C-alpha positions as a Markdown table, in Angstrom:
| # | Residue | x | y | z |
|---|---|---|---|---|
| 1 | Met | 34.8 | 1.7 | -8.2 |
| 2 | His | 37.3 | 0.8 | -5.4 |
| 3 | Pro | 36.4 | -2.5 | -3.7 |
| 4 | Asn | 36.2 | -0.9 | -0.2 |
| 5 | Tyr | 33.7 | 1.7 | -1.4 |
| 6 | Arg | 31.5 | -1.1 | -2.9 |
| 7 | Ser | 31.5 | -2.9 | 0.5 |
| 8 | Ile | 30.5 | 0.3 | 2.3 |
| 9 | Leu | 27.7 | 1.0 | -0.2 |
| 10 | Val | 26.3 | -2.5 | 0.2 |
| 11 | Ala | 26.4 | -2.2 | 4.0 |
| 12 | Ile | 24.6 | 1.1 | 3.9 |
| 13 | Ser | 22.0 | -0.3 | 1.5 |
| 14 | Ile | 21.3 | -3.3 | 3.7 |
| 15 | Ser | 21.1 | -1.3 | 6.9 |
| 16 | Ala | 18.6 | 1.1 | 5.2 |
| 17 | Ala | 16.4 | -1.7 | 3.9 |
| 18 | Pro | 14.1 | -1.8 | 7.0 |
| 19 | Leu | 13.1 | 1.8 | 6.5 |
| 20 | Val | 11.7 | 1.0 | 3.0 |
| 21 | Thr | 9.2 | -1.4 | 4.5 |
| 22 | Tyr | 7.0 | 1.4 | 5.8 |
| 23 | Ala | 5.6 | 2.1 | 2.4 |
| 24 | Gly | 2.6 | -0.3 | 2.7 |
| 25 | Ser | 3.8 | -2.7 | 5.4 |
| 26 | Leu | 4.8 | -2.8 | 9.1 |
| 27 | Glu | 7.2 | -5.1 | 10.8 |
| 28 | Cys | 6.3 | -6.0 | 14.4 |
| 29 | His | 8.3 | -8.5 | 16.4 |
| 30 | Gly | 9.5 | -10.3 | 13.2 |
| 31 | Asp | 6.0 | -10.4 | 11.7 |
| 32 | Ile | 5.0 | -8.4 | 8.6 |
| 33 | Val | 1.6 | -6.7 | 8.5 |
| 34 | Ser | 0.6 | -5.4 | 5.0 |
| 35 | Gln | -2.3 | -3.6 | 3.4 |
| 36 | Gly | -5.2 | -6.1 | 3.1 |
| 37 | Asp | -4.4 | -7.9 | 6.3 |
| 38 | Thr | -7.2 | -8.1 | 8.9 |
| 39 | Glu | -7.4 | -5.9 | 12.0 |
| 40 | Glu | -7.1 | -9.2 | 14.0 |
| 41 | Gln | -3.8 | -10.0 | 12.2 |
| 42 | Leu | -2.5 | -6.5 | 13.0 |
| 43 | Leu | -3.4 | -6.8 | 16.7 |
| 44 | Glu | -1.9 | -10.3 | 16.9 |
| 45 | Ala | 1.4 | -9.2 | 15.3 |
| 46 | Cys | 1.8 | -5.7 | 16.7 |
| 47 | Gly | -0.4 | -5.6 | 19.8 |
| 48 | Asn | -2.5 | -2.5 | 20.7 |
| 49 | Pro | -1.5 | 0.7 | 19.0 |
| 50 | Thr | 0.2 | 3.6 | 20.9 |
| 51 | Ser | -3.0 | 5.6 | 20.2 |
| 52 | Arg | -6.2 | 5.5 | 18.2 |
| 53 | Asp | -8.0 | 8.3 | 16.5 |
| 54 | Gly | -11.0 | 6.7 | 14.9 |
| 55 | Ala | -9.8 | 4.5 | 12.0 |
| 56 | Asp | -6.2 | 5.8 | 12.3 |
| 57 | Trp | -4.0 | 3.7 | 14.6 |
| 58 | Leu | -0.6 | 5.0 | 15.6 |
| 59 | Tyr | 2.3 | 2.6 | 16.3 |
| 60 | Lys | 5.5 | 3.9 | 17.8 |
| 61 | Met | 7.9 | 0.9 | 17.9 |
| 62 | Pro | 11.2 | 1.5 | 19.8 |
| 63 | Gly | 14.0 | 2.5 | 17.3 |
| 64 | Ser | 11.5 | 2.9 | 14.4 |
| 65 | Ile | 9.8 | 5.7 | 12.6 |
| 66 | Pro | 6.2 | 6.1 | 14.0 |
| 67 | Val | 3.7 | 4.5 | 11.6 |
| 68 | Met | 0.0 | 5.3 | 11.0 |
| 69 | Val | -2.3 | 2.4 | 10.1 |
| 70 | Thr | -5.8 | 3.1 | 8.7 |
| 71 | Ile | -8.4 | 0.5 | 9.3 |
| 72 | Gly | -11.6 | 0.2 | 7.3 |
| 73 | Asn | -14.2 | -2.5 | 7.6 |
| 74 | Gly | -11.8 | -4.6 | 9.8 |
| 75 | Val | -9.0 | -4.5 | 7.2 |
| 76 | Val | -5.7 | -2.6 | 7.0 |
| 77 | Met | -6.3 | 0.0 | 4.3 |
| 78 | Phe | -3.2 | 2.1 | 4.5 |
| 79 | Ile | 0.2 | 2.0 | 6.2 |
| 80 | Arg | 2.3 | 5.2 | 6.1 |
| 81 | Asp | 4.9 | 7.1 | 8.1 |
| 82 | Ala | 3.3 | 9.2 | 10.8 |
| 83 | Asp | 5.9 | 11.9 | 10.5 |
């Protein structure tokens, strides 16, 4: 592989890495919230959600894919793309 192509592929991989974090975790203001964290930890890291529908909390962070967080018994049960 040509060295310039390798550099381009590495740059694309690094820039796409934040998108992968939505499969079970959410980054807010430099903090990572994961499945199993408490509702309190989520609120401390991310603040109030954009909207709530029962146990499903929607977070729309600027420049990021909307994320749905499901809360059960005060614990983050699921984190997934809202799209």
